[in-house]
PDB file of C-alpha atoms in Angstrom:
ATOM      1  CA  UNK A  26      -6.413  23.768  20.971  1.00 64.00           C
ATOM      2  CA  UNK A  27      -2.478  23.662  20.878  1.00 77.00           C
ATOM      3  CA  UNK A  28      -1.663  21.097  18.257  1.00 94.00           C
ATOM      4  CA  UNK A  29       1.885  21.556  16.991  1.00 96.00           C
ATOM      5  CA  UNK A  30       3.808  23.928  19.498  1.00 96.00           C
ATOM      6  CA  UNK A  31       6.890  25.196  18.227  1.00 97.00           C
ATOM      7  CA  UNK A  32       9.942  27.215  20.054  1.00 96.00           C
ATOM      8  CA  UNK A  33      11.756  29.272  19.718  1.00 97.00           C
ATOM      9  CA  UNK A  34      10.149  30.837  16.934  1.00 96.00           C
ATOM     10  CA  UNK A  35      13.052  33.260  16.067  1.00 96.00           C
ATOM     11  CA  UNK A  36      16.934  32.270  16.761  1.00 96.00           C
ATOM     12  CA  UNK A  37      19.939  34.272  15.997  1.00 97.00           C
ATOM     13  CA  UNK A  38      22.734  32.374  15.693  1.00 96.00           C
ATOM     14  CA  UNK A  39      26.834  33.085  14.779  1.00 97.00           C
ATOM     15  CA  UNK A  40      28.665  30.403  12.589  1.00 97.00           C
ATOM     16  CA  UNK A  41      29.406  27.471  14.667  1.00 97.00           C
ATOM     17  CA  UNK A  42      27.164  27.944  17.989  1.00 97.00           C
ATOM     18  CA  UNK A  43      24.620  25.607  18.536  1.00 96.00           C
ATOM     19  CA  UNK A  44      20.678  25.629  19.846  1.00 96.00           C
ATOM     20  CA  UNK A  45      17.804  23.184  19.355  1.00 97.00           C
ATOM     21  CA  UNK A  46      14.676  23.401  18.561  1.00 98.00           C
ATOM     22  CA  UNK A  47      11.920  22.302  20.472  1.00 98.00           C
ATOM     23  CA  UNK A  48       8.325  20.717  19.290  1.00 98.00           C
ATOM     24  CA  UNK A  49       5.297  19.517  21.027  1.00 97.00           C
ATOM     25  CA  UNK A  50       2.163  18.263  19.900  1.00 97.00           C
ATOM     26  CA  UNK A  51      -0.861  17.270  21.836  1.00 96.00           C
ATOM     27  CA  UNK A  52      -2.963  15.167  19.502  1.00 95.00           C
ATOM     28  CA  UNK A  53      -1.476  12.139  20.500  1.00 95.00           C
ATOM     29  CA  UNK A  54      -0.207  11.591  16.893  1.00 94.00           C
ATOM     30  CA  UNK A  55       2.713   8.964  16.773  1.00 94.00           C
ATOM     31  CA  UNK A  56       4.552  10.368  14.026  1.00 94.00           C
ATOM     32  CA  UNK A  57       6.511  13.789  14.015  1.00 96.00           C
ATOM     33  CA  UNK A  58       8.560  15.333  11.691  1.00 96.00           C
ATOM     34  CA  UNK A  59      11.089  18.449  10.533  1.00 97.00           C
ATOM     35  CA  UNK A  60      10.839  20.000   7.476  1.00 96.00           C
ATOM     36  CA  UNK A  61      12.946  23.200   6.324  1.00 97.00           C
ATOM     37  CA  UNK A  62      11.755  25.488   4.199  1.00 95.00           C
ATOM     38  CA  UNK A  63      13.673  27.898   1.939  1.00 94.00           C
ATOM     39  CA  UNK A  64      12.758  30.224  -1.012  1.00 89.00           C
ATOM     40  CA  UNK A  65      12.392  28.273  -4.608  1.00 86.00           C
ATOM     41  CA  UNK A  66      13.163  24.802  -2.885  1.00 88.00           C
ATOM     42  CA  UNK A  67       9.476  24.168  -0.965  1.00 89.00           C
ATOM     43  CA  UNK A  68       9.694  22.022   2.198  1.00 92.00           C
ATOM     44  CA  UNK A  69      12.401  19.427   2.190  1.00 93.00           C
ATOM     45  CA  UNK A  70      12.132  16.697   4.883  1.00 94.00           C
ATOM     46  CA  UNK A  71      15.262  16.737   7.830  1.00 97.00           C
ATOM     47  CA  UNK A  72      13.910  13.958   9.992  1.00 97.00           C
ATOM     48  CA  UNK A  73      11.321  12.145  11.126  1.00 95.00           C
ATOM     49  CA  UNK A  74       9.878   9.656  13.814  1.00 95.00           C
ATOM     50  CA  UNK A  75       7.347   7.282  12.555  1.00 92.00           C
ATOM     51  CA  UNK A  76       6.706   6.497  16.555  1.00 92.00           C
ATOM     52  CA  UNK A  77       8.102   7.097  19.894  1.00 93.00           C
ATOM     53  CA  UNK A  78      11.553   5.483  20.099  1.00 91.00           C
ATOM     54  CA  UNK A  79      12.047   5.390  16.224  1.00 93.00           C
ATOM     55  CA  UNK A  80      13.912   8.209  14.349  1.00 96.00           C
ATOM     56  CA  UNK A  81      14.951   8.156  10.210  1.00 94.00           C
ATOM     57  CA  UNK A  82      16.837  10.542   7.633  1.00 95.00           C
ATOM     58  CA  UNK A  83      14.726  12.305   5.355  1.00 92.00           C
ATOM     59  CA  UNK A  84      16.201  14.306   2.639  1.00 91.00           C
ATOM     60  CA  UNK A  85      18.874  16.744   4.298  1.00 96.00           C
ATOM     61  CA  UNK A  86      19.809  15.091   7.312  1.00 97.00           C
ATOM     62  CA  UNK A  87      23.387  16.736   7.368  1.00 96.00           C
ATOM     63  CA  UNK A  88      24.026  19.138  10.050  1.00 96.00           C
ATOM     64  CA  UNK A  89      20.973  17.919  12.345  1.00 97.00           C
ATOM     65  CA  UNK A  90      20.482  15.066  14.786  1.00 97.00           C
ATOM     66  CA  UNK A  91      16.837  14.592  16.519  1.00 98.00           C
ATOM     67  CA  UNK A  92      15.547  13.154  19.977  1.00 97.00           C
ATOM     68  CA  UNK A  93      12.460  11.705  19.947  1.00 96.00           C
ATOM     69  CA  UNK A  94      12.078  12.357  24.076  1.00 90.00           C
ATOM     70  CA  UNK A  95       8.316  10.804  24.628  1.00 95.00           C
ATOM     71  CA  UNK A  96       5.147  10.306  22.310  1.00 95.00           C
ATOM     72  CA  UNK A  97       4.802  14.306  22.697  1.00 97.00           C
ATOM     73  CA  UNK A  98       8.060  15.908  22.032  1.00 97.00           C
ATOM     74  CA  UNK A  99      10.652  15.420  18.873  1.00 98.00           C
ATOM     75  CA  UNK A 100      13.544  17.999  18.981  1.00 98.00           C
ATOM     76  CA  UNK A 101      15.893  19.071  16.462  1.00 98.00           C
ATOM     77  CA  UNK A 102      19.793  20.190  17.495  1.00 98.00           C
ATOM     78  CA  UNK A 103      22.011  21.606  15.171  1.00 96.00           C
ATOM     79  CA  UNK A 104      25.714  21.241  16.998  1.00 93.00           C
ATOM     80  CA  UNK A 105      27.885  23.366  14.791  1.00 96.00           C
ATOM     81  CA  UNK A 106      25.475  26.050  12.768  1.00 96.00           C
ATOM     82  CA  UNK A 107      26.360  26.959   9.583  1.00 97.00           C
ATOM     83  CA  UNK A 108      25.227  29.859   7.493  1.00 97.00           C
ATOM     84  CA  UNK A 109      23.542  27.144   5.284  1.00 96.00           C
ATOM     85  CA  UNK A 110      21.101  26.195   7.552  1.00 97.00           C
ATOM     86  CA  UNK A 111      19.698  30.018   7.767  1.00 97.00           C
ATOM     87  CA  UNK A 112      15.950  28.816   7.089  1.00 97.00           C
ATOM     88  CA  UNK A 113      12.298  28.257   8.269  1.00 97.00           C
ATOM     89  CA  UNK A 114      11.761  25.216  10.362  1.00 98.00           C
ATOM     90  CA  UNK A 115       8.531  23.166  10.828  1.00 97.00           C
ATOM     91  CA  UNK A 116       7.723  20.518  12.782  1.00 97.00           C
ATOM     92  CA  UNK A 117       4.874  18.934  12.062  1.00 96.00           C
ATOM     93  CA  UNK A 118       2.908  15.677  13.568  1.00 95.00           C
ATOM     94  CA  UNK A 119       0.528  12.815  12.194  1.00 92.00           C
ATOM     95  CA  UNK A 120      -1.475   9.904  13.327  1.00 88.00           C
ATOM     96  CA  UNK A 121       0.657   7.520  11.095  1.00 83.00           C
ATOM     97  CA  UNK A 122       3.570   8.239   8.650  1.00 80.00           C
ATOM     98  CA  UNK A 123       0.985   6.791   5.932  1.00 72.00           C
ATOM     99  CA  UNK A 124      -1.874   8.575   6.834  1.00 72.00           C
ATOM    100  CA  UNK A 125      -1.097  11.781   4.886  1.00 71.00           C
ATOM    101  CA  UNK A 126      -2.826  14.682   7.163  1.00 86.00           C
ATOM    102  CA  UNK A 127      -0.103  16.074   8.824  1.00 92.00           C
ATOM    103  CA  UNK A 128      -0.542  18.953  11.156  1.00 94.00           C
ATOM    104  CA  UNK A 129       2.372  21.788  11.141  1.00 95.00           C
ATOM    105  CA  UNK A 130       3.549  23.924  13.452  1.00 95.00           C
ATOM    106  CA  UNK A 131       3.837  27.920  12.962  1.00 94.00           C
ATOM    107  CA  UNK A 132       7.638  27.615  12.686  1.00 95.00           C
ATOM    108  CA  UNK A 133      10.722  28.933  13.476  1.00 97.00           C
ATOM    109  CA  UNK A 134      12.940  31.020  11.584  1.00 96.00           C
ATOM    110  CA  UNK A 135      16.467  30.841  12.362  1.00 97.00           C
ATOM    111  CA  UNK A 136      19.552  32.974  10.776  1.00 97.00           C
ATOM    112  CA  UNK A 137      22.750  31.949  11.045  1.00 97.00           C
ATOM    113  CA  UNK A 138      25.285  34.725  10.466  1.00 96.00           C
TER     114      UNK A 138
ATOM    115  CA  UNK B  17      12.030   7.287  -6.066  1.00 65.00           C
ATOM    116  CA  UNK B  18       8.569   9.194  -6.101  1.00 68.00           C
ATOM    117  CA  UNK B  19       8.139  12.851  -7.246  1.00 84.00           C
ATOM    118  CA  UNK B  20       5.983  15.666  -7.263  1.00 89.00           C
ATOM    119  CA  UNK B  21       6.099  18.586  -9.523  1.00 93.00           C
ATOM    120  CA  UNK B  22       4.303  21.585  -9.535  1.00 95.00           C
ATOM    121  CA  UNK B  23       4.299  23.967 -12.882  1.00 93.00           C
ATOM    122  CA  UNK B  24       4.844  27.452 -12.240  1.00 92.00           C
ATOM    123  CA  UNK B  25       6.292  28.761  -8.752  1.00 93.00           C
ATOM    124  CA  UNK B  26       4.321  31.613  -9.395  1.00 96.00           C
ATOM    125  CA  UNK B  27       0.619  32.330 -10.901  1.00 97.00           C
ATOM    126  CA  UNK B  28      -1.151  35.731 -10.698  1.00 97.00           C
ATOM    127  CA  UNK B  29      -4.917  35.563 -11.534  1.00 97.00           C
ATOM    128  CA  UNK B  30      -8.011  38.650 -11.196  1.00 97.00           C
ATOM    129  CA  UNK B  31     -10.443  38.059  -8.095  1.00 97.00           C
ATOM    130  CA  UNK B  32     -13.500  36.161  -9.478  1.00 97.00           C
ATOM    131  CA  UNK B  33     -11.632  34.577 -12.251  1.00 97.00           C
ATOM    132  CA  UNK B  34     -10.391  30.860 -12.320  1.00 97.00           C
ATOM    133  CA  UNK B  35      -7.926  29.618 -10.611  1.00 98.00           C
ATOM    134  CA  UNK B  36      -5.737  26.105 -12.209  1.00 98.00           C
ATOM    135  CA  UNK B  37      -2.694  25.379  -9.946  1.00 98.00           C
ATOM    136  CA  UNK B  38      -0.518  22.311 -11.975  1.00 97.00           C
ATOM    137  CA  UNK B  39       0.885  19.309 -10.166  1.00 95.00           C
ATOM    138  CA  UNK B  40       2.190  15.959 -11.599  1.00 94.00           C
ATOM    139  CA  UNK B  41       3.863  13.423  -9.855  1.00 89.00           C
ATOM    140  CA  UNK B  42       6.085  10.422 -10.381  1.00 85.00           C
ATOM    141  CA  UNK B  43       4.964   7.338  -9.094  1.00 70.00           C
ATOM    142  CA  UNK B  44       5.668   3.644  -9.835  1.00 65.00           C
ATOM    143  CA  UNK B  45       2.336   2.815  -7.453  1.00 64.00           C
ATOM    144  CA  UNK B  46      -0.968   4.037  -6.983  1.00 64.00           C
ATOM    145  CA  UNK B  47      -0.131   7.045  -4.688  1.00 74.00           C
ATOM    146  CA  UNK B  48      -1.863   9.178  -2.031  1.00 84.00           C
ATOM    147  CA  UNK B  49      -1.927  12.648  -3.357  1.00 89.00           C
ATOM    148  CA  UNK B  50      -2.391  15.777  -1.079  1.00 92.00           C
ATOM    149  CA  UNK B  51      -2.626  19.935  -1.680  1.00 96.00           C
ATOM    150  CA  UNK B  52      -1.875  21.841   1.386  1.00 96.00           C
ATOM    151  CA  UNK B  53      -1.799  25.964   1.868  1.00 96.00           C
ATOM    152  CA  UNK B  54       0.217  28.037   3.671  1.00 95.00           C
ATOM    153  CA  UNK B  55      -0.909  31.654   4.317  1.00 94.00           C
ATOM    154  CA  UNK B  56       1.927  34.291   4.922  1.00 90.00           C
ATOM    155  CA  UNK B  57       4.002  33.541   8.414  1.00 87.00           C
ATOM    156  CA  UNK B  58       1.977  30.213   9.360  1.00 90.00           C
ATOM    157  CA  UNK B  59       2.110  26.518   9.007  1.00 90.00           C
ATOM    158  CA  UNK B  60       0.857  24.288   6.205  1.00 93.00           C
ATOM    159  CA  UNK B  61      -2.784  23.331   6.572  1.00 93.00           C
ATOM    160  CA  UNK B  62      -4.418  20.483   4.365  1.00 93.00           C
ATOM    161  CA  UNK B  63      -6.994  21.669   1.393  1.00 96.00           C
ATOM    162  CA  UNK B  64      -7.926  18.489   0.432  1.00 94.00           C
ATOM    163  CA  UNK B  65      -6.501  14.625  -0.363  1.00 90.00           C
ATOM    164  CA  UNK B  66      -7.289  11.738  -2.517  1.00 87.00           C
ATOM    165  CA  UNK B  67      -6.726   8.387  -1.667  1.00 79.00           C
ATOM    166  CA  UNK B  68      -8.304   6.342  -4.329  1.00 75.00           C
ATOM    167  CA  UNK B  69     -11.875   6.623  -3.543  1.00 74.00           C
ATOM    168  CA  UNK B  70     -13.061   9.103  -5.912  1.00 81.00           C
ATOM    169  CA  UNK B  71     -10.987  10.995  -8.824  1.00 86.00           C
ATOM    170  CA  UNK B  72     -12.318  14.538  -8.071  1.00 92.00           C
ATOM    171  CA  UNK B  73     -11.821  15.438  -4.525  1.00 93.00           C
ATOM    172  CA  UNK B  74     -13.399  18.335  -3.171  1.00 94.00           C
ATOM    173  CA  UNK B  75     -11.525  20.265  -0.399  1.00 93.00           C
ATOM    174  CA  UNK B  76     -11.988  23.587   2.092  1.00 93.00           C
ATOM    175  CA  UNK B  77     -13.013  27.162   0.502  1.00 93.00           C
ATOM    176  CA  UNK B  78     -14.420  26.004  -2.495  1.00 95.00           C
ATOM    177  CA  UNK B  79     -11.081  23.997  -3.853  1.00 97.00           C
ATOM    178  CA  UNK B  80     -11.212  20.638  -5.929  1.00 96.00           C
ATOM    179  CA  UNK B  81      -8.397  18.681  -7.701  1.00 96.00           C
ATOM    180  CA  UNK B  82      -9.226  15.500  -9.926  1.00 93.00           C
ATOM    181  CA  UNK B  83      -6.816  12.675 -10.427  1.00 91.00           C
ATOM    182  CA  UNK B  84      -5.834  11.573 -13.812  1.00 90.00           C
ATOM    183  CA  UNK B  85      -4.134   8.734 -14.095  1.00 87.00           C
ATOM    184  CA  UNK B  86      -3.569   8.579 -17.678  1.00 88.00           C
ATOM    185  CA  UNK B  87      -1.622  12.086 -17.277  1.00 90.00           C
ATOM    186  CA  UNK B  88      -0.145  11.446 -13.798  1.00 90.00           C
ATOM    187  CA  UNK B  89      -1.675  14.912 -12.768  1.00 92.00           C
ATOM    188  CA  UNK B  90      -3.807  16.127  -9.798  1.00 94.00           C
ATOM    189  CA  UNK B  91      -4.215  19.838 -10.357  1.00 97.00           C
ATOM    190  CA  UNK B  92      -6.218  21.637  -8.329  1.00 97.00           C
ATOM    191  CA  UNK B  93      -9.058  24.415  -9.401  1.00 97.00           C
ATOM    192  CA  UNK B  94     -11.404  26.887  -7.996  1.00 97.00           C
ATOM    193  CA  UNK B  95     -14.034  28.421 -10.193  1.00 97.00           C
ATOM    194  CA  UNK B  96     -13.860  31.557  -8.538  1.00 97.00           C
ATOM    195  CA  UNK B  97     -10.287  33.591  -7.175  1.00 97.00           C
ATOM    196  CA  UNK B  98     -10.833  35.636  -3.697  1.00 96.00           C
ATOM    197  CA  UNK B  99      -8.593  37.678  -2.169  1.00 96.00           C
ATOM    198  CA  UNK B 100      -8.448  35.495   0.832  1.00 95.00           C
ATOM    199  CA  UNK B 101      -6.757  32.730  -1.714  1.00 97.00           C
ATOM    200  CA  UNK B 102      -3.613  34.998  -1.899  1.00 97.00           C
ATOM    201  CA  UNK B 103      -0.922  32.346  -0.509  1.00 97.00           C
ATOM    202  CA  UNK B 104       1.377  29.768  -1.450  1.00 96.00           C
ATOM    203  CA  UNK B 105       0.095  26.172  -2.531  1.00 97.00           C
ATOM    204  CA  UNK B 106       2.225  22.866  -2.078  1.00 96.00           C
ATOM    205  CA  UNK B 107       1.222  19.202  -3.290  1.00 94.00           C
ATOM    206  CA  UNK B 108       2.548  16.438  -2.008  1.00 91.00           C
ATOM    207  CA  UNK B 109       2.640  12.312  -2.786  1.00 87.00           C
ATOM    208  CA  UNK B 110       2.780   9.380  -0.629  1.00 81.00           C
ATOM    209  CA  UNK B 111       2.517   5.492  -1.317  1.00 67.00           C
ATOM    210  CA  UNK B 112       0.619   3.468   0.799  1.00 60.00           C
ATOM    211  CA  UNK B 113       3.550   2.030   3.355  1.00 61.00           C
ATOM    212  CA  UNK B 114       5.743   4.176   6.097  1.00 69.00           C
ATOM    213  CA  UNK B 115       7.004   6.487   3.784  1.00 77.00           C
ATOM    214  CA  UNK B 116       6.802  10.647   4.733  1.00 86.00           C
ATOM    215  CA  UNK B 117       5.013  12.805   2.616  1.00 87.00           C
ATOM    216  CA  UNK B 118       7.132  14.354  -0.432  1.00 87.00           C
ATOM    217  CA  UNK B 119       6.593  17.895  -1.275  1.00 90.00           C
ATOM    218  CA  UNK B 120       6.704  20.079  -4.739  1.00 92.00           C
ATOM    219  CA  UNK B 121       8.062  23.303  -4.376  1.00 94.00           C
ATOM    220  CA  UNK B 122       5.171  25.010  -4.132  1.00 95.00           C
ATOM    221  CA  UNK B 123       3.302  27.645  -6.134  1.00 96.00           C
ATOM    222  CA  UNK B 124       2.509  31.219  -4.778  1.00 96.00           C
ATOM    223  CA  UNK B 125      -1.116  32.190  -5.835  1.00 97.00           C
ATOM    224  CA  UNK B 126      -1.666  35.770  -5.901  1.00 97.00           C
ATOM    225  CA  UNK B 127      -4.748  37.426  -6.657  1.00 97.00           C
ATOM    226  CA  UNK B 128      -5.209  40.887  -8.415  1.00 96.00           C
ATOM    227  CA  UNK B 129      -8.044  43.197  -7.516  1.00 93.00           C
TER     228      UNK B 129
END
Protein backbone atom coordinates (compact mmCIF):
# COMPACT_ATOMS: atom_id res chain seq x y z
CA UNK A 1 0.00 0.00 0.00
CA UNK A 2 1.13 3.60 -1.12
CA UNK A 3 -0.69 5.93 1.20
CA UNK A 4 1.00 9.32 1.29
CA UNK A 5 3.50 9.56 -1.76
CA UNK A 6 5.82 12.26 -1.54
CA UNK A 7 8.42 13.82 -4.28
CA UNK A 8 10.97 14.86 -4.58
CA UNK A 9 12.31 13.67 -1.49
CA UNK A 10 15.60 15.72 -1.63
CA UNK A 11 15.78 19.34 -3.46
CA UNK A 12 18.69 21.59 -3.72
CA UNK A 13 17.81 24.83 -4.23
CA UNK A 14 19.87 28.53 -4.65
CA UNK A 15 18.19 31.69 -3.05
CA UNK A 16 15.39 32.76 -5.17
CA UNK A 17 14.71 29.65 -7.65
CA UNK A 18 11.65 27.99 -7.31
CA UNK A 19 10.28 24.07 -7.34
CA UNK A 20 7.15 22.44 -5.91
CA UNK A 21 6.49 19.77 -4.20
CA UNK A 22 4.35 17.12 -5.13
CA UNK A 23 1.90 14.75 -2.85
CA UNK A 24 -0.39 11.94 -3.53
CA UNK A 25 -2.39 9.86 -1.46
CA UNK A 26 -4.52 6.92 -2.34
CA UNK A 27 -6.84 6.39 0.60
CA UNK A 28 -9.37 8.46 -0.72
CA UNK A 29 -9.02 10.80 2.34
CA UNK A 30 -10.57 14.34 1.63
CA UNK A 31 -8.32 16.30 3.63
CA UNK A 32 -4.49 16.92 2.93
CA UNK A 33 -2.10 18.90 4.46
CA UNK A 34 1.77 20.46 4.69
CA UNK A 35 3.55 20.57 7.63
CA UNK A 36 7.37 21.72 7.97
CA UNK A 37 9.43 20.48 10.29
CA UNK A 38 12.59 22.04 11.77
CA UNK A 39 14.88 21.27 14.79
CA UNK A 40 13.40 22.60 18.38
CA UNK A 41 10.15 23.97 16.61
CA UNK A 42 8.16 20.32 15.94
CA UNK A 43 5.79 20.35 12.94
CA UNK A 44 4.18 23.65 12.19
CA UNK A 45 1.18 23.57 9.79
CA UNK A 46 1.80 25.54 6.03
CA UNK A 47 -1.52 24.65 4.47
CA UNK A 48 -4.18 22.61 4.25
CA UNK A 49 -7.32 21.38 2.21
CA UNK A 50 -10.17 20.25 4.27
CA UNK A 51 -11.63 18.82 0.68
CA UNK A 52 -11.08 18.93 -2.94
CA UNK A 53 -11.55 22.52 -4.15
CA UNK A 54 -10.98 24.09 -0.61
CA UNK A 55 -7.51 25.35 0.51
CA UNK A 56 -6.69 27.46 4.12
CA UNK A 57 -3.53 29.09 5.92
CA UNK A 58 -2.22 27.24 8.68
CA UNK A 59 0.48 28.66 10.75
CA UNK A 60 3.38 29.78 8.27
CA UNK A 61 1.72 30.33 5.17
CA UNK A 62 4.37 32.98 3.96
CA UNK A 63 6.48 32.00 1.14
CA UNK A 64 4.09 29.02 -0.06
CA UNK A 65 0.93 28.84 -2.15
CA UNK A 66 -0.87 25.23 -2.66
CA UNK A 67 -3.08 23.58 -5.50
CA UNK A 68 -5.39 21.30 -4.48
CA UNK A 69 -5.44 19.58 -8.30
CA UNK A 70 -8.14 16.56 -7.62
CA UNK A 71 -9.28 14.52 -4.42
CA UNK A 72 -5.67 12.77 -4.81
CA UNK A 73 -3.07 15.35 -5.23
CA UNK A 74 -2.31 18.73 -3.01
CA UNK A 75 1.00 20.44 -4.09
CA UNK A 76 3.06 22.90 -2.45
CA UNK A 77 5.19 25.75 -4.67
CA UNK A 78 7.51 27.92 -3.18
CA UNK A 79 8.07 30.86 -6.05
CA UNK A 80 11.03 32.73 -4.69
CA UNK A 81 13.08 30.23 -2.10
CA UNK A 82 14.63 31.62 0.62
CA UNK A 83 17.28 30.21 2.87
CA UNK A 84 14.49 30.23 5.57
CA UNK A 85 12.55 27.71 4.20
CA UNK A 86 15.69 25.11 4.31
CA UNK A 87 13.48 22.33 6.15
CA UNK A 88 11.67 18.90 6.17
CA UNK A 89 8.37 18.85 4.44
CA UNK A 90 5.38 16.49 5.05
CA UNK A 91 2.38 16.10 3.53
CA UNK A 92 0.10 14.27 5.14
CA UNK A 93 -3.77 13.17 4.41
CA UNK A 94 -7.02 12.37 6.54
CA UNK A 95 -10.53 11.23 6.17
CA UNK A 96 -11.83 14.57 7.71
CA UNK A 97 -9.93 17.63 9.11
CA UNK A 98 -11.74 16.56 12.54
CA UNK A 99 -11.06 13.14 12.51
CA UNK A 100 -7.55 13.31 14.02
CA UNK A 101 -5.64 10.14 12.30
CA UNK A 102 -3.71 11.66 9.84
CA UNK A 103 -1.44 9.65 7.67
CA UNK A 104 2.14 11.33 6.70
CA UNK A 105 4.21 11.02 4.07
CA UNK A 106 8.13 10.08 4.33
CA UNK A 107 9.05 13.68 3.43
CA UNK A 108 11.14 15.79 1.68
CA UNK A 109 14.04 17.62 2.73
CA UNK A 110 14.86 20.64 0.91
CA UNK A 111 18.03 23.15 1.40
CA UNK A 112 18.02 26.29 0.19
CA UNK A 113 21.50 27.80 -0.12
CA UNK B 1 -6.29 29.70 20.53
CA UNK B 2 -5.56 25.96 21.57
CA UNK B 3 -2.10 24.67 22.68
CA UNK B 4 -0.11 21.79 23.27
CA UNK B 5 2.97 21.56 25.29
CA UNK B 6 5.24 18.94 25.77
CA UNK B 7 7.92 19.08 28.88
CA UNK B 8 11.29 18.23 27.99
CA UNK B 9 12.52 18.11 24.19
CA UNK B 10 14.68 15.57 25.32
CA UNK B 11 14.40 12.42 27.87
CA UNK B 12 17.03 9.63 28.12
CA UNK B 13 15.82 6.54 30.08
CA UNK B 14 17.73 2.63 30.62
CA UNK B 15 16.02 -0.24 28.44
CA UNK B 16 13.46 -1.96 30.75
CA UNK B 17 12.91 1.03 32.86
CA UNK B 18 9.80 3.40 32.66
CA UNK B 19 9.17 5.56 30.31
CA UNK B 20 6.75 9.15 31.27
CA UNK B 21 6.71 11.49 28.20
CA UNK B 22 4.76 15.05 29.55
CA UNK B 23 2.13 16.80 27.49
CA UNK B 24 -0.44 19.50 28.55
CA UNK B 25 -2.54 21.36 26.46
CA UNK B 26 -4.61 24.51 26.36
CA UNK B 27 -8.03 24.17 25.58
CA UNK B 28 -11.19 26.25 26.18
CA UNK B 29 -13.32 22.86 24.97
CA UNK B 30 -13.25 19.35 25.50
CA UNK B 31 -10.46 18.45 22.97
CA UNK B 32 -9.33 15.43 20.91
CA UNK B 33 -5.91 14.59 22.09
CA UNK B 34 -3.40 12.49 19.97
CA UNK B 35 0.52 11.05 20.49
CA UNK B 36 2.15 10.23 17.28
CA UNK B 37 5.99 8.78 16.67
CA UNK B 38 8.33 9.40 14.27
CA UNK B 39 11.31 6.99 13.89
CA UNK B 40 14.59 8.49 12.36
CA UNK B 41 14.07 9.63 8.43
CA UNK B 42 10.18 8.66 8.25
CA UNK B 43 6.79 10.11 8.66
CA UNK B 44 4.67 10.52 11.78
CA UNK B 45 2.59 7.46 12.58
CA UNK B 46 -0.31 7.56 15.27
CA UNK B 47 0.40 5.68 18.86
CA UNK B 48 -2.76 6.17 20.16
CA UNK B 49 -5.85 8.97 20.59
CA UNK B 50 -8.53 9.83 22.97
CA UNK B 51 -11.63 11.22 22.09
CA UNK B 52 -13.69 11.23 25.17
CA UNK B 53 -14.64 7.71 25.52
CA UNK B 54 -12.36 6.48 28.06
CA UNK B 55 -9.55 8.53 30.13
CA UNK B 56 -6.72 5.93 29.72
CA UNK B 57 -6.19 5.08 26.16
CA UNK B 58 -4.12 2.31 25.27
CA UNK B 59 -2.09 2.58 22.00
CA UNK B 60 0.57 0.35 19.67
CA UNK B 61 3.83 -1.32 21.39
CA UNK B 62 2.70 -1.36 24.71
CA UNK B 63 2.02 2.70 25.03
CA UNK B 64 -0.92 4.29 27.15
CA UNK B 65 -1.66 7.97 28.03
CA UNK B 66 -4.62 8.92 30.50
CA UNK B 67 -6.47 12.17 30.32
CA UNK B 68 -6.76 14.37 33.27
CA UNK B 69 -8.87 16.93 33.10
CA UNK B 70 -8.38 18.50 36.34
CA UNK B 71 -4.52 18.96 35.25
CA UNK B 72 -5.12 19.53 31.50
CA UNK B 73 -2.47 16.70 30.89
CA UNK B 74 -2.37 13.54 28.69
CA UNK B 75 1.07 12.09 29.23
CA UNK B 76 1.88 9.12 27.86
CA UNK B 77 3.76 5.94 29.67
CA UNK B 78 5.18 2.61 28.98
CA UNK B 79 6.10 0.35 31.84
CA UNK B 80 8.89 -1.01 30.11
CA UNK B 81 11.73 1.14 27.65
CA UNK B 82 13.04 -1.01 24.45
CA UNK B 83 15.45 -0.11 22.25
CA UNK B 84 13.05 -0.09 19.41
CA UNK B 85 11.30 3.07 21.40
CA UNK B 86 14.43 5.19 20.54
CA UNK B 87 12.59 8.11 18.47
CA UNK B 88 10.99 11.30 18.73
CA UNK B 89 7.35 11.65 20.26
CA UNK B 90 4.83 14.55 19.28
CA UNK B 91 1.23 15.21 20.85
CA UNK B 92 -1.13 16.97 19.31
CA UNK B 93 -4.89 18.65 20.15
CA UNK B 94 -7.89 19.15 18.14
CA UNK B 95 -11.54 20.41 19.00
CA UNK B 96 -14.31 18.78 17.63
CA UNK B 97 -15.09 21.18 14.34
CA UNK B 98 -12.75 21.67 10.99
CA UNK B 99 -9.88 22.68 12.73
CA UNK B 100 -6.15 20.84 11.77
CA UNK B 101 -4.39 19.10 14.27
CA UNK B 102 -1.88 21.35 16.46
CA UNK B 103 1.40 19.91 17.32
CA UNK B 104 3.94 20.26 20.51
CA UNK B 105 7.35 20.30 19.65
CA UNK B 106 8.03 17.06 20.26
CA UNK B 107 10.20 15.06 22.66
CA UNK B 108 13.14 12.77 21.50
CA UNK B 109 13.07 9.48 23.59
CA UNK B 110 16.29 7.81 23.72
CA UNK B 111 16.99 4.70 25.33
CA UNK B 112 20.34 3.62 27.04
CA UNK B 113 21.52 0.04 26.99
Amino acid sequence: NAGVTQTPKFQVLKTGQSMTLQCAQDMNHNSMYWYRQDPGMGLRLIYYSASEGTTDKGEVPNGYNVSRLNKREFSLRLESAAPSQTSVYFCASSAGVNTGELFFGEGSRLTVL
Amino acid sequence: AQSVTQLGSHVSVSEGALVLLRCNYSSSVPPYLFWYVQYPNQGLQLLLKYTSAATLVKGINGFEAEFKKSETSFHLTKPSAHMSDAAEYFCAVSRSGNTPLVFGKGTRLSVIA
